[in-house]
Amino acid sequence: MTHSSRAGTDGPRASVALSKEGLPDWLDPVVRAAETVEPLQLSRFLPPENGAGRQSAVLILFGEGPEGPELLLMERAGSLRSHAGQPSFPGGALDPEDGDPKADGPLRAALREAEEETGLDPAGVQLFGVLPRLYIPVSHFVVTPVLGWWREPSPVGVVDPNETARVFRVPVADLTNPANRATAAHPSGHRGPAFLVESTLVWGFTAGVIDRLLHYAGWERSWDREKLVPLDWRS
């Protein structure tokens, strides 16, 4: 996730809203999961009760590719201060022009950041759900995961090499393939789900959210949780 100080579009903020109309049938389990999942079912790291933390949002964008359903991910530039080099969802901190963090601010922020980081055209994205807010202790981000359907796909790629190393799509079939799944083991002792896809290792917050989405959507296949991938201290 990155923070941009670039101002938004001129004039009044465009309205953003959630809509489930016209979604493909295969997204039904994701819609149901978003409506029913409890915060602690997603993560043990929840926002501080005192309201501390930096409000942010990520876009979990489902599209349809040659191999069926897919997710849009990006790899963060190695020079960034936090989460350098990590694959992640597009997203970042809310800017003032995004509006109320407790209302539609996160929806607007998720689309704005995705456009800034991947060149995505937000007009082709239909937002259909929001997951419970989560917390990333290492960077103090309070994250609202926003779910979207890529109704009208647009070209995507690296916009700013200082922020993004690459932009890529991952077929959901690859994420559910047991051969591509592992447990990431950090030297600190923390362990969490990981995915070996598109010649990269997806781990941390992003992998945790993907893992829970696959589980509660009923897409998860049995995999070997004892298969460990060690991370180094720089991770």
mmCIF file of N, CA, C and O in Angstrom, residues 30-96:
data_model
loop_
_atom_site.group_PDB
_atom_site.id
_atom_site.type_symbol
_atom_site.label_atom_id
_atom_site.label_comp_id
_atom_site.label_asym_id
_atom_site.label_seq_id
_atom_site.Cartn_x
_atom_site.Cartn_y
_atom_site.Cartn_z
ATOM 1 N N VAL A 30 -18.556 -15.362 -2.916
ATOM 2 C CA VAL A 30 -17.774 -14.253 -2.355
ATOM 3 C C VAL A 30 -18.707 -13.208 -1.757
ATOM 4 O O VAL A 30 -18.449 -12.660 -0.678
ATOM 5 N N VAL A 31 -19.811 -12.935 -2.456
ATOM 6 C CA VAL A 31 -20.809 -11.993 -1.951
ATOM 7 C C VAL A 31 -21.347 -12.478 -0.607
ATOM 8 O O VAL A 31 -21.426 -11.713 0.365
ATOM 9 N N ARG A 32 -21.687 -13.768 -0.533
ATOM 10 C CA ARG A 32 -22.216 -14.323 0.722
ATOM 11 C C ARG A 32 -21.181 -14.246 1.831
ATOM 12 O O ARG A 32 -21.485 -13.905 2.973
ATOM 13 N N ALA A 33 -19.935 -14.561 1.495
ATOM 14 C CA ALA A 33 -18.867 -14.514 2.508
ATOM 15 C C ALA A 33 -18.704 -13.103 3.057
ATOM 16 O O ALA A 33 -18.565 -12.898 4.266
ATOM 17 N N ALA A 34 -18.742 -12.107 2.163
ATOM 18 C CA ALA A 34 -18.570 -10.717 2.595
ATOM 19 C C ALA A 34 -19.706 -10.280 3.514
ATOM 20 O O ALA A 34 -19.508 -9.474 4.427
ATOM 21 N N GLU A 35 -20.897 -10.829 3.280
ATOM 22 C CA GLU A 35 -22.060 -10.429 4.080
ATOM 23 C C GLU A 35 -22.079 -11.097 5.450
ATOM 24 O O GLU A 35 -22.717 -10.591 6.380
ATOM 25 N N THR A 36 -21.392 -12.229 5.600
ATOM 26 C CA THR A 36 -21.541 -13.016 6.828
ATOM 27 C C THR A 36 -20.274 -13.145 7.654
ATOM 28 O O THR A 36 -20.347 -13.493 8.833
ATOM 29 N N VAL A 37 -19.103 -12.884 7.076
ATOM 30 C CA VAL A 37 -17.859 -13.149 7.794
ATOM 31 C C VAL A 37 -17.694 -12.175 8.967
ATOM 32 O O VAL A 37 -18.030 -10.992 8.870
ATOM 33 N N GLU A 38 -17.202 -12.698 10.087
ATOM 34 C CA GLU A 38 -16.934 -11.881 11.269
ATOM 35 C C GLU A 38 -15.468 -11.439 11.255
ATOM 36 O O GLU A 38 -14.607 -12.155 10.727
ATOM 37 N N PRO A 39 -15.162 -10.271 11.855
ATOM 38 C CA PRO A 39 -13.776 -9.769 11.829
ATOM 39 C C PRO A 39 -12.746 -10.798 12.283
ATOM 40 O O PRO A 39 -11.734 -10.996 11.606
ATOM 41 N N LEU A 40 -12.999 -11.493 13.398
ATOM 42 C CA LEU A 40 -12.010 -12.444 13.916
ATOM 43 C C LEU A 40 -11.889 -13.696 13.058
ATOM 44 O O LEU A 40 -10.941 -14.465 13.207
ATOM 45 N N GLN A 41 -12.844 -13.908 12.150
ATOM 46 C CA GLN A 41 -12.716 -15.025 11.212
ATOM 47 C C GLN A 41 -11.715 -14.687 10.100
ATOM 48 O O GLN A 41 -11.210 -15.582 9.426
ATOM 49 N N LEU A 42 -11.453 -13.390 9.929
ATOM 50 C CA LEU A 42 -10.506 -12.954 8.905
ATOM 51 C C LEU A 42 -9.097 -12.813 9.462
ATOM 52 O O LEU A 42 -8.119 -13.130 8.796
ATOM 53 N N SER A 43 -8.979 -12.274 10.676
ATOM 54 C CA SER A 43 -7.654 -12.006 11.237
ATOM 55 C C SER A 43 -7.764 -11.807 12.743
ATOM 56 O O SER A 43 -8.784 -11.350 13.253
ATOM 57 N N ARG A 44 -6.678 -12.146 13.454
ATOM 58 C CA ARG A 44 -6.650 -11.840 14.893
ATOM 59 C C ARG A 44 -6.171 -10.408 15.113
ATOM 60 O O ARG A 44 -6.218 -9.907 16.223
ATOM 61 N N PHE A 45 -5.725 -9.745 14.039
ATOM 62 C CA PHE A 45 -5.280 -8.352 14.140
ATOM 63 C C PHE A 45 -6.427 -7.430 13.727
ATOM 64 O O PHE A 45 -6.716 -7.276 12.540
ATOM 65 N N LEU A 46 -7.082 -6.832 14.713
ATOM 66 C CA LEU A 46 -8.201 -5.939 14.455
ATOM 67 C C LEU A 46 -7.834 -4.523 14.870
ATOM 68 O O LEU A 46 -6.933 -4.323 15.686
ATOM 69 N N PRO A 47 -8.510 -3.513 14.311
ATOM 70 C CA PRO A 47 -8.161 -2.123 14.609
ATOM 71 C C PRO A 47 -8.205 -1.834 16.111
ATOM 72 O O PRO A 47 -9.065 -2.368 16.820
ATOM 73 N N PRO A 48 -7.279 -1.003 16.602
ATOM 74 C CA PRO A 48 -7.277 -0.630 18.019
ATOM 75 C C PRO A 48 -8.607 0.014 18.411
ATOM 76 O O PRO A 48 -9.169 0.793 17.647
ATOM 77 N N GLU A 49 -9.078 -0.342 19.603
ATOM 78 C CA GLU A 49 -10.374 0.181 20.045
ATOM 79 C C GLU A 49 -10.327 1.687 20.293
ATOM 80 O O GLU A 49 -11.365 2.352 20.284
ATOM 81 N N ASN A 50 -9.115 2.230 20.514
ATOM 82 C CA ASN A 50 -9.014 3.669 20.783
ATOM 83 C C ASN A 50 -9.034 4.512 19.507
ATOM 84 O O ASN A 50 -8.875 5.735 19.562
ATOM 85 N N GLY A 51 -9.216 3.845 18.358
ATOM 86 C CA GLY A 51 -9.320 4.584 17.102
ATOM 87 C C GLY A 51 -7.984 4.930 16.474
ATOM 88 O O GLY A 51 -7.935 5.592 15.437
ATOM 89 N N ALA A 52 -6.880 4.484 17.095
ATOM 90 C CA ALA A 52 -5.559 4.764 16.527
ATOM 91 C C ALA A 52 -5.373 3.988 15.228
ATOM 92 O O ALA A 52 -6.072 3.025 14.949
ATOM 93 N N GLY A 53 -4.375 4.432 14.456
ATOM 94 C CA GLY A 53 -4.080 3.768 13.190
ATOM 95 C C GLY A 53 -4.410 4.652 12.008
ATOM 96 O O GLY A 53 -5.201 5.587 12.105
ATOM 97 N N ARG A 54 -3.765 4.359 10.907
ATOM 98 C CA ARG A 54 -3.925 5.167 9.697
ATOM 99 C C ARG A 54 -4.965 4.522 8.796
ATOM 100 O O ARG A 54 -4.801 3.380 8.356
ATOM 101 N N GLN A 55 -6.049 5.246 8.541
ATOM 102 C CA GLN A 55 -7.145 4.696 7.740
ATOM 103 C C GLN A 55 -6.693 4.469 6.298
ATOM 104 O O GLN A 55 -6.124 5.356 5.667
ATOM 105 N N SER A 56 -6.945 3.280 5.793
ATOM 106 C CA SER A 56 -6.526 2.932 4.439
ATOM 107 C C SER A 56 -7.510 1.928 3.852
ATOM 108 O O SER A 56 -8.410 1.440 4.538
ATOM 109 N N ALA A 57 -7.334 1.633 2.578
ATOM 110 C CA ALA A 57 -8.223 0.695 1.888
ATOM 111 C C ALA A 57 -7.445 -0.028 0.806
ATOM 112 O O ALA A 57 -6.467 0.499 0.265
ATOM 113 N N VAL A 58 -7.856 -1.250 0.522
ATOM 114 C CA VAL A 58 -7.293 -2.002 -0.604
ATOM 115 C C VAL A 58 -8.436 -2.453 -1.501
ATOM 116 O O VAL A 58 -9.574 -2.621 -1.045
ATOM 117 N N LEU A 59 -8.124 -2.628 -2.788
ATOM 118 C CA LEU A 59 -9.114 -3.104 -3.753
ATOM 119 C C LEU A 59 -8.838 -4.574 -4.057
ATOM 120 O O LEU A 59 -7.771 -4.915 -4.580
ATOM 121 N N ILE A 60 -9.796 -5.424 -3.710
ATOM 122 C CA ILE A 60 -9.713 -6.851 -4.052
ATOM 123 C C ILE A 60 -10.562 -7.020 -5.308
ATOM 124 O O ILE A 60 -11.792 -7.112 -5.250
ATOM 125 N N LEU A 61 -9.882 -7.004 -6.446
ATOM 126 C CA LEU A 61 -10.581 -6.924 -7.734
ATOM 127 C C LEU A 61 -10.612 -8.273 -8.436
ATOM 128 O O LEU A 61 -9.575 -8.827 -8.803
ATOM 129 N N PHE A 62 -11.818 -8.791 -8.623
ATOM 130 C CA PHE A 62 -12.028 -10.046 -9.344
ATOM 131 C C PHE A 62 -12.337 -9.750 -10.804
ATOM 132 O O PHE A 62 -13.207 -8.920 -11.103
ATOM 133 N N GLY A 63 -11.617 -10.430 -11.685
ATOM 134 C CA GLY A 63 -11.893 -10.315 -13.109
ATOM 135 C C GLY A 63 -12.070 -11.689 -13.709
ATOM 136 O O GLY A 63 -12.071 -12.699 -13.014
ATOM 137 N N GLU A 64 -12.234 -11.718 -15.026
ATOM 138 C CA GLU A 64 -12.349 -12.995 -15.720
ATOM 139 C C GLU A 64 -11.288 -13.025 -16.811
ATOM 140 O O GLU A 64 -11.210 -12.111 -17.632
ATOM 141 N N GLY A 65 -10.447 -14.056 -16.778
ATOM 142 C CA GLY A 65 -9.362 -14.170 -17.744
ATOM 143 C C GLY A 65 -9.455 -15.450 -18.532
ATOM 144 O O GLY A 65 -10.448 -16.183 -18.441
ATOM 145 N N PRO A 66 -8.422 -15.771 -19.315
ATOM 146 C CA PRO A 66 -8.424 -16.979 -20.142
ATOM 147 C C PRO A 66 -8.598 -18.248 -19.322
ATOM 148 O O PRO A 66 -9.131 -19.243 -19.813
ATOM 149 N N GLU A 67 -8.140 -18.220 -18.049
ATOM 150 C CA GLU A 67 -8.244 -19.414 -17.205
ATOM 151 C C GLU A 67 -9.345 -19.282 -16.167
ATOM 152 O O GLU A 67 -9.343 -19.959 -15.151
ATOM 153 N N GLY A 68 -10.304 -18.396 -16.438
ATOM 154 C CA GLY A 68 -11.422 -18.241 -15.523
ATOM 155 C C GLY A 68 -11.218 -17.077 -14.567
ATOM 156 O O GLY A 68 -10.480 -16.137 -14.871
ATOM 157 N N PRO A 69 -11.875 -17.125 -13.416
ATOM 158 C CA PRO A 69 -11.780 -16.037 -12.438
ATOM 159 C C PRO A 69 -10.336 -15.743 -12.049
ATOM 160 O O PRO A 69 -9.521 -16.665 -11.942
ATOM 161 N N GLU A 70 -10.030 -14.464 -11.828
ATOM 162 C CA GLU A 70 -8.676 -14.084 -11.453
ATOM 163 C C GLU A 70 -8.715 -12.864 -10.535
ATOM 164 O O GLU A 70 -9.733 -12.171 -10.428
ATOM 165 N N LEU A 71 -7.590 -12.630 -9.863
ATOM 166 C CA LEU A 71 -7.429 -11.487 -8.970
ATOM 167 C C LEU A 71 -6.327 -10.580 -9.492
ATOM 168 O O LEU A 71 -5.328 -11.065 -10.040
ATOM 169 N N LEU A 72 -6.482 -9.277 -9.299
ATOM 170 C CA LEU A 72 -5.451 -8.312 -9.684
ATOM 171 C C LEU A 72 -4.536 -8.048 -8.489
ATOM 172 O O LEU A 72 -5.001 -7.674 -7.407
ATOM 173 N N LEU A 73 -3.224 -8.261 -8.678
ATOM 174 C CA LEU A 73 -2.243 -7.986 -7.637
ATOM 175 C C LEU A 73 -1.124 -7.126 -8.212
ATOM 176 O O LEU A 73 -0.986 -6.979 -9.427
ATOM 177 N N MET A 74 -0.323 -6.558 -7.338
ATOM 178 C CA MET A 74 0.849 -5.794 -7.755
ATOM 179 C C MET A 74 2.000 -6.121 -6.820
ATOM 180 O O MET A 74 1.796 -6.642 -5.723
ATOM 181 N N GLU A 75 3.201 -5.871 -7.283
ATOM 182 C CA GLU A 75 4.382 -6.063 -6.441
ATOM 183 C C GLU A 75 4.945 -4.688 -6.118
ATOM 184 O O GLU A 75 5.207 -3.872 -7.008
ATOM 185 N N ARG A 76 5.093 -4.423 -4.827
ATOM 186 C CA ARG A 76 5.545 -3.106 -4.394
ATOM 187 C C ARG A 76 7.031 -2.924 -4.703
ATOM 188 O O ARG A 76 7.803 -3.879 -4.695
ATOM 189 N N ALA A 77 7.420 -1.693 -5.000
ATOM 190 C CA ALA A 77 8.815 -1.397 -5.322
ATOM 191 C C ALA A 77 9.721 -1.759 -4.142
ATOM 192 O O ALA A 77 9.351 -1.588 -2.979
ATOM 193 N N GLY A 78 10.910 -2.258 -4.439
ATOM 194 C CA GLY A 78 11.839 -2.661 -3.388
ATOM 195 C C GLY A 78 12.404 -1.509 -2.581
ATOM 196 O O GLY A 78 12.985 -1.712 -1.518
ATOM 197 N N SER A 79 12.209 -0.286 -3.078
ATOM 198 C CA SER A 79 12.783 0.881 -2.399
ATOM 199 C C SER A 79 11.834 1.503 -1.374
ATOM 200 O O SER A 79 12.200 2.441 -0.672
ATOM 201 N N LEU A 80 10.610 0.990 -1.295
ATOM 202 C CA LEU A 80 9.632 1.605 -0.390
ATOM 203 C C LEU A 80 9.996 1.342 1.074
ATOM 204 O O LEU A 80 10.626 0.343 1.404
ATOM 205 N N ARG A 81 9.560 2.261 1.953
ATOM 206 C CA ARG A 81 9.908 2.155 3.372
ATOM 207 C C ARG A 81 9.202 0.983 4.046
ATOM 208 O O ARG A 81 9.783 0.307 4.878
ATOM 209 N N SER A 82 7.925 0.751 3.723
ATOM 210 C CA SER A 82 7.199 -0.332 4.383
ATOM 211 C C SER A 82 6.725 -1.344 3.349
ATOM 212 O O SER A 82 6.327 -0.987 2.247
ATOM 213 N N HIS A 83 6.800 -2.620 3.722
ATOM 214 C CA HIS A 83 6.343 -3.742 2.881
ATOM 215 C C HIS A 83 7.021 -3.730 1.504
ATOM 216 O O HIS A 83 6.404 -4.068 0.493
ATOM 217 N N ALA A 84 8.303 -3.340 1.459
ATOM 218 C CA ALA A 84 9.029 -3.265 0.186
ATOM 219 C C ALA A 84 9.077 -4.628 -0.497
ATOM 220 O O ALA A 84 9.316 -5.652 0.133
ATOM 221 N N GLY A 85 8.861 -4.616 -1.814
ATOM 222 C CA GLY A 85 8.984 -5.823 -2.614
ATOM 223 C C GLY A 85 7.873 -6.835 -2.438
ATOM 224 O O GLY A 85 7.873 -7.870 -3.089
ATOM 225 N N GLN A 86 6.916 -6.554 -1.587
ATOM 226 C CA GLN A 86 5.854 -7.534 -1.327
ATOM 227 C C GLN A 86 4.735 -7.438 -2.357
ATOM 228 O O GLN A 86 4.329 -6.343 -2.734
ATOM 229 N N PRO A 87 4.222 -8.601 -2.803
ATOM 230 C CA PRO A 87 2.994 -8.581 -3.582
ATOM 231 C C PRO A 87 1.843 -8.103 -2.695
ATOM 232 O O PRO A 87 1.805 -8.409 -1.502
ATOM 233 N N SER A 88 0.927 -7.344 -3.273
ATOM 234 C CA SER A 88 -0.172 -6.809 -2.476
ATOM 235 C C SER A 88 -1.353 -6.485 -3.377
ATOM 236 O O SER A 88 -1.244 -6.497 -4.604
ATOM 237 N N PHE A 89 -2.490 -6.210 -2.738
ATOM 238 C CA PHE A 89 -3.603 -5.617 -3.457
ATOM 239 C C PHE A 89 -3.274 -4.150 -3.714
ATOM 240 O O PHE A 89 -2.562 -3.528 -2.924
ATOM 241 N N PRO A 90 -3.798 -3.564 -4.786
ATOM 242 C CA PRO A 90 -3.678 -2.110 -4.915
ATOM 243 C C PRO A 90 -4.376 -1.438 -3.736
ATOM 244 O O PRO A 90 -5.404 -1.925 -3.268
ATOM 245 N N GLY A 91 -3.798 -0.341 -3.248
ATOM 246 C CA GLY A 91 -4.448 0.353 -2.142
ATOM 247 C C GLY A 91 -3.496 1.277 -1.424
ATOM 248 O O GLY A 91 -2.310 1.362 -1.761
ATOM 249 N N GLY A 92 -4.014 1.961 -0.437
ATOM 250 C CA GLY A 92 -3.184 2.881 0.321
ATOM 251 C C GLY A 92 -4.011 3.697 1.286
ATOM 252 O O GLY A 92 -5.208 3.461 1.480
ATOM 253 N N ALA A 93 -3.372 4.697 1.883
ATOM 254 C CA ALA A 93 -4.016 5.524 2.897
ATOM 255 C C ALA A 93 -5.081 6.421 2.293
ATOM 256 O O ALA A 93 -4.971 6.864 1.143
ATOM 257 N N LEU A 94 -6.118 6.685 3.080
ATOM 258 C CA LEU A 94 -7.145 7.627 2.651
ATOM 259 C C LEU A 94 -6.577 9.033 2.607
ATOM 260 O O LEU A 94 -5.826 9.448 3.488
ATOM 261 N N ASP A 95 -6.917 9.771 1.557
ATOM 262 C CA ASP A 95 -6.621 11.192 1.455
ATOM 263 C C ASP A 95 -7.853 11.969 1.912
ATOM 264 O O ASP A 95 -8.975 11.443 1.850
ATOM 265 N N PRO A 96 -7.682 13.226 2.337
ATOM 266 C CA PRO A 96 -8.840 14.017 2.772
ATOM 267 C C PRO A 96 -9.949 14.061 1.732
ATOM 268 O O PRO A 96 -11.133 14.013 2.072
#
